CSV table of C-alpha atoms in Angstrom, one decimal:
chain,number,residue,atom,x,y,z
F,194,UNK,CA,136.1,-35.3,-61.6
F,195,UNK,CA,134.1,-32.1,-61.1
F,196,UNK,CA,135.0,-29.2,-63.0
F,197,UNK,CA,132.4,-26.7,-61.7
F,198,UNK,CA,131.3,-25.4,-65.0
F,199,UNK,CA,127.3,-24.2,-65.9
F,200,UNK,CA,125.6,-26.2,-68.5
F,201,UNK,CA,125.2,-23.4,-70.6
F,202,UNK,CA,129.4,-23.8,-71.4
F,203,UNK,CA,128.6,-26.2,-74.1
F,204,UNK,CA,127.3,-23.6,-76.1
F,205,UNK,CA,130.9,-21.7,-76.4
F,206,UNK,CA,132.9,-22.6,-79.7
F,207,UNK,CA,136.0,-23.8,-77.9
F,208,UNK,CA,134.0,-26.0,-75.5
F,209,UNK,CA,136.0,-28.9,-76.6
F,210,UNK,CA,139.5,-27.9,-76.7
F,211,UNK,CA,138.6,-26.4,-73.4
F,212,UNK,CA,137.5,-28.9,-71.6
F,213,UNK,CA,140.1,-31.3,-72.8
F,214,UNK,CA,143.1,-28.9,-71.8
F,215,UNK,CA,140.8,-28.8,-68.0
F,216,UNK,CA,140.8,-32.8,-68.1
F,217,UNK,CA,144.4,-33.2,-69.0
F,218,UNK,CA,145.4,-30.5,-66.0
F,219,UNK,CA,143.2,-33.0,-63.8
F,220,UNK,CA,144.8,-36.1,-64.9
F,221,UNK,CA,148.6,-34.6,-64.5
F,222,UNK,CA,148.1,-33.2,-60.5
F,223,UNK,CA,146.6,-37.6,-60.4
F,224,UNK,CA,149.6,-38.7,-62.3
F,225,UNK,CA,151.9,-36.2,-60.4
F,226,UNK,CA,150.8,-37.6,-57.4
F,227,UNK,CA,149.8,-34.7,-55.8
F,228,UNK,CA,146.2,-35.7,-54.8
F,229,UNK,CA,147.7,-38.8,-53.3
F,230,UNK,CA,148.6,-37.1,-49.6
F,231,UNK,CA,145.0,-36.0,-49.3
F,232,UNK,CA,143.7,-39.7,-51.1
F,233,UNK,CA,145.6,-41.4,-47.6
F,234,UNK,CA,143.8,-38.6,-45.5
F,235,UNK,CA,140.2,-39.3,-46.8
F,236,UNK,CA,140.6,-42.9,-47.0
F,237,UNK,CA,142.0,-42.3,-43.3
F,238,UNK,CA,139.2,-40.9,-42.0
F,239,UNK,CA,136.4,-42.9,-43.9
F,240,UNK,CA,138.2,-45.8,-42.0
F,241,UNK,CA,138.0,-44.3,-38.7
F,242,UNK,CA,134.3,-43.5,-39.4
F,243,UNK,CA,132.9,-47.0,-40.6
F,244,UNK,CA,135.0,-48.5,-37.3
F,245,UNK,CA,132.5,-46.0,-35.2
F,246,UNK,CA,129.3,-46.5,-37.2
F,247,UNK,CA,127.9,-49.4,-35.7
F,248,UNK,CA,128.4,-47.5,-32.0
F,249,UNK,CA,127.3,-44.1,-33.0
F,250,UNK,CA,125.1,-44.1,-35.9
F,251,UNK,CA,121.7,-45.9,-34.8
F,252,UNK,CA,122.2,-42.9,-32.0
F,253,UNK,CA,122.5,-39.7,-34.7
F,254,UNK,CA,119.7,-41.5,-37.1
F,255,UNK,CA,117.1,-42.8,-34.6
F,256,UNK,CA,117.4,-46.1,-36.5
F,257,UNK,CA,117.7,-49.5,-34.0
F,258,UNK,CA,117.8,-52.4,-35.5
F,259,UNK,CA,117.3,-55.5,-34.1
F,260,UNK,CA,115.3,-54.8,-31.3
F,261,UNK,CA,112.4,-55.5,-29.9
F,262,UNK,CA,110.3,-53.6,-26.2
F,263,UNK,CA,112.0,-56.7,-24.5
F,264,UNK,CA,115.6,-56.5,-23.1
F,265,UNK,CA,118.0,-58.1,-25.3
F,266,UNK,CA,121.0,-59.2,-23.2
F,267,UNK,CA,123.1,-61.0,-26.1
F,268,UNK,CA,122.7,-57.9,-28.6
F,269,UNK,CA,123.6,-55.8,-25.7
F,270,UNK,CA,126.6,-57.7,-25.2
F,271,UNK,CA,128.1,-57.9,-29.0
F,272,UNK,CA,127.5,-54.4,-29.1
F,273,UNK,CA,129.3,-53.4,-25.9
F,274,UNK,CA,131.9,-55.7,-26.6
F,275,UNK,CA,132.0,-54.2,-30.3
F,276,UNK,CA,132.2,-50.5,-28.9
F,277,UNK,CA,134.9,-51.4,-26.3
F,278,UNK,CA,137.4,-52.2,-29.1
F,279,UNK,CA,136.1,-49.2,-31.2
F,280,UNK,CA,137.1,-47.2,-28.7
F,281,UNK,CA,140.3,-48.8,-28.4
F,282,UNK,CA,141.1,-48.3,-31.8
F,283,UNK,CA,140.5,-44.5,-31.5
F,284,UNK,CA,142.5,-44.1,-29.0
F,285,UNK,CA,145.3,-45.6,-30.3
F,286,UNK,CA,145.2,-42.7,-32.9
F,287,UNK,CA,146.8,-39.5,-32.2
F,288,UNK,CA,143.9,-37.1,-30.6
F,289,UNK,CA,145.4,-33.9,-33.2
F,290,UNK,CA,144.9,-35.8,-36.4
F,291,UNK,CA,141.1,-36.9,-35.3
F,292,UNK,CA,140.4,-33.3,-34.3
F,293,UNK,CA,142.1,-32.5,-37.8
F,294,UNK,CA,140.2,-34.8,-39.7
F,295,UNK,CA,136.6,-33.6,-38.2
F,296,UNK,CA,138.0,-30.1,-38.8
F,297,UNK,CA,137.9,-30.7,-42.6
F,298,UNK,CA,135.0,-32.5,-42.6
F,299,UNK,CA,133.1,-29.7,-40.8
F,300,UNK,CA,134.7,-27.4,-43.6
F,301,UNK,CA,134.5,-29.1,-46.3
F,302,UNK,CA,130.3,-29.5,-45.2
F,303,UNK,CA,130.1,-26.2,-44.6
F,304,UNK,CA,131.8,-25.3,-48.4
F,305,UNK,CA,128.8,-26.6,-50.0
F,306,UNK,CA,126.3,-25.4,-47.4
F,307,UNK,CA,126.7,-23.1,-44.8
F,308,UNK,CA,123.1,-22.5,-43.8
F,309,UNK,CA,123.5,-23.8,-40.3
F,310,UNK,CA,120.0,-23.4,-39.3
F,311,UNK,CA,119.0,-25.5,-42.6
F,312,UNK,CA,121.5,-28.2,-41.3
F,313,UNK,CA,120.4,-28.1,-37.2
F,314,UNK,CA,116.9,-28.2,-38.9
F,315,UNK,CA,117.6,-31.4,-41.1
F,316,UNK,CA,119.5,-33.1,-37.7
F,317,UNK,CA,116.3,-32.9,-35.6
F,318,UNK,CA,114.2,-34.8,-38.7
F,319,UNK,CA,113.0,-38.2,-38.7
F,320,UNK,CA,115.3,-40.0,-40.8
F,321,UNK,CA,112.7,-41.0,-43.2
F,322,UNK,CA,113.0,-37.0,-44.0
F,323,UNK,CA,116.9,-36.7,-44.1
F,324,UNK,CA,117.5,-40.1,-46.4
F,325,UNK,CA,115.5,-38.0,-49.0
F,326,UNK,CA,117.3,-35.1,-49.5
F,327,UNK,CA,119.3,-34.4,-52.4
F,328,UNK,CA,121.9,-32.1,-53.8
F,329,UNK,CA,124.6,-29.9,-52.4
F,330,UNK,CA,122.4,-30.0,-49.5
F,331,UNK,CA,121.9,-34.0,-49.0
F,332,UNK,CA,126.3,-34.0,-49.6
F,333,UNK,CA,127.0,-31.7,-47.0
F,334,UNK,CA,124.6,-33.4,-44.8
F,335,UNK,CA,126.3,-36.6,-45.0
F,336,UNK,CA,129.8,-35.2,-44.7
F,337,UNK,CA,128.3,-33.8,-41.4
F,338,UNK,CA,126.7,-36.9,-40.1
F,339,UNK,CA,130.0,-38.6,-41.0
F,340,UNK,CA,131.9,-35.9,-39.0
F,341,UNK,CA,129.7,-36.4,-36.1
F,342,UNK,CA,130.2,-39.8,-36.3
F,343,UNK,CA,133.8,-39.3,-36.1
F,344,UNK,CA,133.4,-37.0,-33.0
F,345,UNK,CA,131.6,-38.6,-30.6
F,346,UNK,CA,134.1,-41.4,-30.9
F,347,UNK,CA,137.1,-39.0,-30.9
F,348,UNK,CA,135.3,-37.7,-27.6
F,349,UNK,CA,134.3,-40.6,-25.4
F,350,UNK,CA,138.0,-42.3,-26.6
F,351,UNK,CA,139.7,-39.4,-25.4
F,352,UNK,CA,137.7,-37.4,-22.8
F,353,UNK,CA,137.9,-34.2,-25.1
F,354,UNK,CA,134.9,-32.2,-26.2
F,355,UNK,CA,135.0,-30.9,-30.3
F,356,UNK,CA,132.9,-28.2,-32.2
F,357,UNK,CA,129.5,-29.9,-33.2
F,358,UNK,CA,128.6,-30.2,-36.7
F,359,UNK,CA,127.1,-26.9,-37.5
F,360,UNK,CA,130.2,-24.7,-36.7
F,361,UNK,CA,132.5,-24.4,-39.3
F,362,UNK,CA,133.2,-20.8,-39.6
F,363,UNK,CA,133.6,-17.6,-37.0
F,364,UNK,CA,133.2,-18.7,-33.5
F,365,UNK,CA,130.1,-18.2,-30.5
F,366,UNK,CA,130.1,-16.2,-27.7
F,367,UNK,CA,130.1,-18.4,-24.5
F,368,UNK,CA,127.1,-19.6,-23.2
F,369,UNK,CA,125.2,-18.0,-26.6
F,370,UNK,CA,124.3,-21.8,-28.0
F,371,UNK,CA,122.7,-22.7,-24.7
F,372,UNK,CA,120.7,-18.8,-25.1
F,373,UNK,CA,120.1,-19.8,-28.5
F,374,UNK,CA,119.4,-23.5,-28.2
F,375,UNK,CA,118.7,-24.4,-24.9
F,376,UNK,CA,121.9,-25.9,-24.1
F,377,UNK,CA,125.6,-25.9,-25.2
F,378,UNK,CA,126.0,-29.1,-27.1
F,379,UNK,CA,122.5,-28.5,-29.6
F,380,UNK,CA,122.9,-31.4,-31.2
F,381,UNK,CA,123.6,-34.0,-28.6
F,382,UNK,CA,119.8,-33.1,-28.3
F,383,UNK,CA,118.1,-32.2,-31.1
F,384,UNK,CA,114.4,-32.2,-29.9
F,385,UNK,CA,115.6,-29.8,-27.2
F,386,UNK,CA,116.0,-27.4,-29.6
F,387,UNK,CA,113.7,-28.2,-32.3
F,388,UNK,CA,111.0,-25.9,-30.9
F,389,UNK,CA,112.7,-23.0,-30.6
F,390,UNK,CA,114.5,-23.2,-34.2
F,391,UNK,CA,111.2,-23.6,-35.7
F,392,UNK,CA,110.0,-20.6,-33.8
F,393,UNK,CA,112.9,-18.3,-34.9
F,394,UNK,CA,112.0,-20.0,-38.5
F,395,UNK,CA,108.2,-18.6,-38.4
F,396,UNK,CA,107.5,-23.0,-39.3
F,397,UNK,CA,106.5,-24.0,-35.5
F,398,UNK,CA,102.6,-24.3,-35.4
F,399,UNK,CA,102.2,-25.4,-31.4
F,400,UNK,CA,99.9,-23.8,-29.1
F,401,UNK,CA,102.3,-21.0,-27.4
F,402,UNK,CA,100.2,-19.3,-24.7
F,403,UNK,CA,97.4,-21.1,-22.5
F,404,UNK,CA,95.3,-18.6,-21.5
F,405,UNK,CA,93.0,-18.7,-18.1
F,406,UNK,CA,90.2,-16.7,-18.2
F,407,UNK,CA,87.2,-16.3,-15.3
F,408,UNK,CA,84.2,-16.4,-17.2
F,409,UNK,CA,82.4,-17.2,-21.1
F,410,UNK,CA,83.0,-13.3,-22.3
F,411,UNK,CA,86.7,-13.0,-21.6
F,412,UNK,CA,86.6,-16.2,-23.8
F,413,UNK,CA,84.1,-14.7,-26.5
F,414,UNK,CA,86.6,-11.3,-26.6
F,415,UNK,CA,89.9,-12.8,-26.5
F,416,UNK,CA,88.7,-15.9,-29.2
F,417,UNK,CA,86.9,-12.7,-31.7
F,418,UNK,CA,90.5,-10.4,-31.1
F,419,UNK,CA,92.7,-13.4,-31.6
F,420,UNK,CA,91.3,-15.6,-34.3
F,421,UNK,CA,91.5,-18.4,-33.1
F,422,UNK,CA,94.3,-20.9,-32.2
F,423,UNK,CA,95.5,-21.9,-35.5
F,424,UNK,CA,96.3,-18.3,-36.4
F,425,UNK,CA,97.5,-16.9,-33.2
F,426,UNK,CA,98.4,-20.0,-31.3
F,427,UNK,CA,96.6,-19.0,-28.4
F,428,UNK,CA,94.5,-21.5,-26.5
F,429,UNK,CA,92.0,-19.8,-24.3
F,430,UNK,CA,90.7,-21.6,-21.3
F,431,UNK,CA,87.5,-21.0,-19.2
F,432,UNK,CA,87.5,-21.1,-15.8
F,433,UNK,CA,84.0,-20.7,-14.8
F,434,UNK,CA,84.7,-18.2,-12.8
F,435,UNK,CA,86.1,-19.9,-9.9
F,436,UNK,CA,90.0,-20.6,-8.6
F,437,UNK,CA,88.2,-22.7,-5.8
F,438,UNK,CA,88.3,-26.3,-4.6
F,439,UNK,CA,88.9,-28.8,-7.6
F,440,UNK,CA,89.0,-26.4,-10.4
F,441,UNK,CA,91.7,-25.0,-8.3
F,442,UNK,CA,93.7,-28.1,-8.1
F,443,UNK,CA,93.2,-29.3,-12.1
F,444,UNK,CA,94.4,-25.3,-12.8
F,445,UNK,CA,97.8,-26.1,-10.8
F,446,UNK,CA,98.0,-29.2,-12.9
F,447,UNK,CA,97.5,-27.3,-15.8
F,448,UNK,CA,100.0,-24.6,-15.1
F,449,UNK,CA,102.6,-27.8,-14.3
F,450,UNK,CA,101.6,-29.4,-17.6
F,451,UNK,CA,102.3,-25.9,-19.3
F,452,UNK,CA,106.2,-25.5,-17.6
F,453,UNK,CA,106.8,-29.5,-19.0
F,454,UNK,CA,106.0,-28.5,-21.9
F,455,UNK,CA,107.2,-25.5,-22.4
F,456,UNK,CA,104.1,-22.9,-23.0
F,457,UNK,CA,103.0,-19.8,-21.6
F,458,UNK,CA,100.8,-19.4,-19.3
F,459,UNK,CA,99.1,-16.1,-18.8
F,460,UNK,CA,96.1,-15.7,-15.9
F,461,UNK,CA,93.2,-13.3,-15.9
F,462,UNK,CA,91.0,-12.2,-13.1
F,463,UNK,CA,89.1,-9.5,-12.2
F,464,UNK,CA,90.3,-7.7,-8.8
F,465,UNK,CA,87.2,-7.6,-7.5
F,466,UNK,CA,87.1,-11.6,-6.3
F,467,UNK,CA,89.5,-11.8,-3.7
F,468,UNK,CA,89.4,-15.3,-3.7
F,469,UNK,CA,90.6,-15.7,-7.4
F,470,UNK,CA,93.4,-13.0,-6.9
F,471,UNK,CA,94.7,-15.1,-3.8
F,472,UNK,CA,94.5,-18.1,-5.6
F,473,UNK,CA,96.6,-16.5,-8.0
F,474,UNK,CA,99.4,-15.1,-5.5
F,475,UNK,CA,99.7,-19.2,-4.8
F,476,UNK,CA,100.5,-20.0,-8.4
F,477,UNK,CA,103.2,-17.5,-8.7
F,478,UNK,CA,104.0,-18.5,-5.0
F,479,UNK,CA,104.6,-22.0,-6.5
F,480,UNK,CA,107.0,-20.8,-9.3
F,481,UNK,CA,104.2,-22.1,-11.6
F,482,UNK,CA,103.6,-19.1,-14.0
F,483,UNK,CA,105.7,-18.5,-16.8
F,484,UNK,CA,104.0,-16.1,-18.6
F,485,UNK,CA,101.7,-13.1,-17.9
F,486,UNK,CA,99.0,-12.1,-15.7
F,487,UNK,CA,96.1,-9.7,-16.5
F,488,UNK,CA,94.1,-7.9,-13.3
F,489,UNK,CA,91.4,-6.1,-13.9
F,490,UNK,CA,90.3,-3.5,-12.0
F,491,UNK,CA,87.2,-3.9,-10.8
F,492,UNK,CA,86.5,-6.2,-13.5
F,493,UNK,CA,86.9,-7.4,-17.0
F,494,UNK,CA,83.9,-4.4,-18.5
F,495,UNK,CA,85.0,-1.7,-16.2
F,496,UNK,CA,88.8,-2.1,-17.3
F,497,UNK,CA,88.7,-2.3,-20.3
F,498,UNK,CA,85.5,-0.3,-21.8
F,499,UNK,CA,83.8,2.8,-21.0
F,500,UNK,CA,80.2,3.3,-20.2
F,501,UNK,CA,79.3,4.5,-23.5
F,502,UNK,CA,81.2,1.3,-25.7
F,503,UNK,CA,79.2,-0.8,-23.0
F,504,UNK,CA,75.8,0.5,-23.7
F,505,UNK,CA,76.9,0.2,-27.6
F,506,UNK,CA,77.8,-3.2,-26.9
F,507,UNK,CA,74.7,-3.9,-25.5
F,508,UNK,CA,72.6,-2.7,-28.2
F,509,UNK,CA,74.7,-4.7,-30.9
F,510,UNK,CA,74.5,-7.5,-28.4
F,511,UNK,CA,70.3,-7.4,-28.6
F,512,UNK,CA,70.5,-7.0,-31.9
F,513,UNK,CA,72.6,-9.9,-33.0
F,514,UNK,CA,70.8,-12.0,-30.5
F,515,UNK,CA,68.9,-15.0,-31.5
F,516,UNK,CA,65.5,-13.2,-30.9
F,517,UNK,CA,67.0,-9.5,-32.4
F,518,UNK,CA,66.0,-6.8,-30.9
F,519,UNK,CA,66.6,-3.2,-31.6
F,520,UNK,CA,66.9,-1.4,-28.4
F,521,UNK,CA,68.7,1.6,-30.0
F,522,UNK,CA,65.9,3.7,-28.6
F,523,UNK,CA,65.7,1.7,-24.9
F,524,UNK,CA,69.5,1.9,-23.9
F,525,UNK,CA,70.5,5.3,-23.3
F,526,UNK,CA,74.0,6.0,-21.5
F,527,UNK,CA,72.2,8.7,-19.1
F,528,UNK,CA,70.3,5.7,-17.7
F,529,UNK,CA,73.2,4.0,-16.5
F,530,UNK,CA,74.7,6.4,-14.6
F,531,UNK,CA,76.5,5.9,-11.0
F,532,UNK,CA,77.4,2.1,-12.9
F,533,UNK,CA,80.8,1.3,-11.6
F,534,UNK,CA,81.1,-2.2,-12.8
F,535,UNK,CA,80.3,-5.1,-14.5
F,536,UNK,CA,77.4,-6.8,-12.4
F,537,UNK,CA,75.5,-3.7,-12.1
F,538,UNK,CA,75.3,-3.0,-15.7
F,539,UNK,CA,74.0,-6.2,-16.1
F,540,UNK,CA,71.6,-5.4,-13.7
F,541,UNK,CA,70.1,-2.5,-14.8
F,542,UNK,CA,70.4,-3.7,-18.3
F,543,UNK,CA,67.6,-6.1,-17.7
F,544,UNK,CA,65.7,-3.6,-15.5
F,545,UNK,CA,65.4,-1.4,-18.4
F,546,UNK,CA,64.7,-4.1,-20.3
F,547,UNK,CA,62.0,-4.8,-17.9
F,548,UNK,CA,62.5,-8.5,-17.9
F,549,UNK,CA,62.7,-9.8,-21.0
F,550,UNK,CA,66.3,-9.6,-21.2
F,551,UNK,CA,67.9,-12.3,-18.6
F,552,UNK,CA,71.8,-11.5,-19.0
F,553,UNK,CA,74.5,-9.8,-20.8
F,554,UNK,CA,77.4,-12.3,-20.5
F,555,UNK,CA,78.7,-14.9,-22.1
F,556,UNK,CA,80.8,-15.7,-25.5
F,557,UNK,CA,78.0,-13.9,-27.8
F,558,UNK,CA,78.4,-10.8,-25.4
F,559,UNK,CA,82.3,-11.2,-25.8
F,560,UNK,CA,81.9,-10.8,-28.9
F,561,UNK,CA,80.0,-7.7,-28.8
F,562,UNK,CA,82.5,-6.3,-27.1
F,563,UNK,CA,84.9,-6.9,-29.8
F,564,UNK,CA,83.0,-5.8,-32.6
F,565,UNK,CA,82.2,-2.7,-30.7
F,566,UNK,CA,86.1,-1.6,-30.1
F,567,UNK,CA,88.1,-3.4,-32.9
F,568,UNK,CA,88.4,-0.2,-34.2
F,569,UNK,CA,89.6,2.0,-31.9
F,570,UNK,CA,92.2,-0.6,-29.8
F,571,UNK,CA,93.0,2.7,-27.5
F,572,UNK,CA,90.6,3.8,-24.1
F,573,UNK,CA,89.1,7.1,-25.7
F,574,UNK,CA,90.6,8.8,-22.8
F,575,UNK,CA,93.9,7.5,-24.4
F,576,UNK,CA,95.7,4.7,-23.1
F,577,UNK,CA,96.0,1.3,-24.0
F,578,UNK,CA,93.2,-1.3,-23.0
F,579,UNK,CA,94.6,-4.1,-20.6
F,580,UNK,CA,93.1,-6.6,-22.5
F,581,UNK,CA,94.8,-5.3,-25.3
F,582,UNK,CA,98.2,-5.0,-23.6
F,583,UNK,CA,97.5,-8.5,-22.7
F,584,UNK,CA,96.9,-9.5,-26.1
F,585,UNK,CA,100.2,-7.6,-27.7
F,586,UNK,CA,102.3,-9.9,-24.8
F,587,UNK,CA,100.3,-12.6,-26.0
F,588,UNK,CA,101.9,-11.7,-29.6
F,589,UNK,CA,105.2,-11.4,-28.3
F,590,UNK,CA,105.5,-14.3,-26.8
F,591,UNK,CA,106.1,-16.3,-30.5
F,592,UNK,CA,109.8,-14.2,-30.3
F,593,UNK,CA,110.3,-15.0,-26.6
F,594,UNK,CA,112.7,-18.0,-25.9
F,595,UNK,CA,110.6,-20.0,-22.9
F,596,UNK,CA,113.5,-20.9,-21.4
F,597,UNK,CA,115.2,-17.6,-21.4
F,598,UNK,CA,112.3,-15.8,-20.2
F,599,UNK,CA,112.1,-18.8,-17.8
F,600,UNK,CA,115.7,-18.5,-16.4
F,601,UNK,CA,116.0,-14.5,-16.4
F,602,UNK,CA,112.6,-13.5,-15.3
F,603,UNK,CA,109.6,-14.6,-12.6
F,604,UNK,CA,106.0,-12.7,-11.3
F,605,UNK,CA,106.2,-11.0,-8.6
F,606,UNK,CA,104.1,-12.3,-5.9
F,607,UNK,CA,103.2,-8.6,-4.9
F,608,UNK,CA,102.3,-6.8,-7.6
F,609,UNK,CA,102.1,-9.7,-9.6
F,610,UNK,CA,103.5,-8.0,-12.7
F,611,UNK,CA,107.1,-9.4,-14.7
F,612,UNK,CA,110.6,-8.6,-12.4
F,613,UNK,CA,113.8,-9.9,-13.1
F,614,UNK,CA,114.7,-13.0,-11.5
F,615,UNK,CA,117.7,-12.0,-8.6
């Protein structure tokens, strides 16, 4: 007999008298017999529900008993024969008292807690996870699991479909569940929408872009701006360079393995390979991309950094190199001029150099590139770096719904930029 009261009550002077005047109001609705209308409702329902436990609950706790990887044809047969006169029972039971009774039930949950994004939360945990929890919280749970208990029986006996579990209260706009959750009836499938409610949460940790890149310094960049996957959950993938032959094939397997499970997939390339940029146009061709992709123009260098952050670059790049050198004095900007892209800088980077510099590529010149710009995320000229504008998609993507974005939106095979789907 709960009487709602704080613990600190005990320390008022008429505690006692109090609480014995609250018990005997208690005791005279019991004696009255006004509690005993609701008594024959509960004890109605709790009925109803242990009939359709055996059917329904291994389904709502994951928990199977009994089985084994072989098939089981006598087990399958008590339980089908079991369920058939479940079923029967139900229906035998007028269809606006079972949608009553689940009613109150979903209430009565919702009473002691109404976080329904706590309860969708607890319904798509192992059951290890939801036997454990205590409380207000570990009541209303029960109550709910109870209530659902009661309506998938009430809606295979009857061919009716009731509120799930987690409305109580106000009402949804059609079709916003399946925006929200990926489909109407959440929690018929609760791994459908575990992903995105631990997105909207901030708790999901998955990987939520792949990232193709062409080459080892697009890697080296993107790894030094991003911080890795763990932080920005941002797997970057190297490419080598080529969209050709069998790394062609494995990255359409890739961008498949991405849509089945759900993650982004953004593409880079530099506009200057044809090949790679028609390779490309196939993918989005194929409905494979989901995502974003980055072209630049003429390349990754030219696009993103001007010929003064490159010859900065450079020099930070000889110094920080394995062998250091300090070619402050050697790399001058004037030296470079009529450079319009990547490959040529390189080249006349090691003529200056004179030989003793083979390259300026790869993740350690990536890097360079980032520690020479991480200040100053805007082109000098003004504008924002498409690397950048990559990266701040990249970002948005953790409050994108996949399947939203999926459903609403495509890449257009032209311009290969984000249209709305027709």
């Amino acid at each position: 007999m709960k009487l709602g009261w704080s613990v600190s009550s005990v320390l008022c002077e008429d505690f006692p008298k109090t609480i014995e005047k609250a018990a005997a109001e208690k005791w005279k609705g019991i004696a009255d017999g006004n509690l005993v209308p609701l008594a024959e409702t509960c004890n109605g329902v709790a009925d109803v529900a242990i009939a359709l436990e055996p059917v329904y609950w291994p389904w709502i706790t994951s928990r199977f008993r009994g089985r084994s990887l072989t098939a089981d044809d006598e087990l399958d047969s008590i339980h089908d024969g079991y369920r058939d006169e479940a079923l029967k029972f139900v229906r035998s039971i007028e269809l606006e008292r079972l949608k009553h009774a689940h009613e109150l039930l979903r209430i009565r949950a919702a009473m002691l807690e109404d976080n329904t994004d706590l309860y969708r939360l607890i319904r798509s945990a192992n059951w290890a996870t939801r036997h454990n929890i205590k409380g207000e919280t570990g009541l209303a749970m029960w109550i709910r699991h109870m209530a659902e208990v009661l309506r998938r029986g009430t809606e295979e006996a009857h061919d009716v479909q009731l509120e799930e579990e987690d409305v109580a209260f106000g009402m949804w706009h059609k079709s916003g569940r399946k925006l929200a959750f990926g489909s109407d009836r959440a929690l018929d499938h609760p791994s459908y929408y575990r992903k995105e409610l631990l997105q909207r949460m901030g708790l999901d940790v998955s990987v939520r872009v792949k990232w193709y890149v062409e080459g080892a310094t697009e890697v080296g960049f993107l790894n030094a701006a991003l911080g890795g996957i763990r932080d920005s959950q941002v797997e970057v993938v190297d490419c080598k360079g080529k969209f050709t032959g069998d790394a062609l094939v494995e990255l359409f397997e890739d961008l498949k393995r991405d849509k089945a499970a759900e993650r982004f997939s953004f593409v880079s390339a530099d506009a200057d390979v044809s090949a790679n940029i028609a390779a490309i146009k196939r993918m989005v061709s194929n409905d494979l991309i989901v995502g974003y992709i980055p072209i630049y123009n003429p390349d990754f260098e030219f696009a993103n950094f001007t010929i003064e952050e490159l010859v900065t670059a450079a020099i930070y790049y000889d110094k920080e190199d394995d062998y250091p050198t300090d070619s402050s004095n050697l790399l001058d900007v004037s030296l470079f001029a009529g450079v319009r892209n990547g490959h040529d800088f390189e080249q006349k980077y090691i003529e200056i150099h004179e030989g003793t510099r083979r390259e300026v590529k790869g993740m350690a010149w990536g890097r360079a590139l980032w520690e020479t710009v991480k200040a100053n995320l805007d082109l000098p000229g003004g504008g924002e770096r498409p690397v950048i504008a990559a990266i701040r998609v990249a970002y948005m993507s953790a409050d994108v719904e996949y399947r939203y974005q999926q459903e609403q939106f495509r890449i257009d095979s032209g311009t290969l930029g984000i249209v709305k789907r027709d």
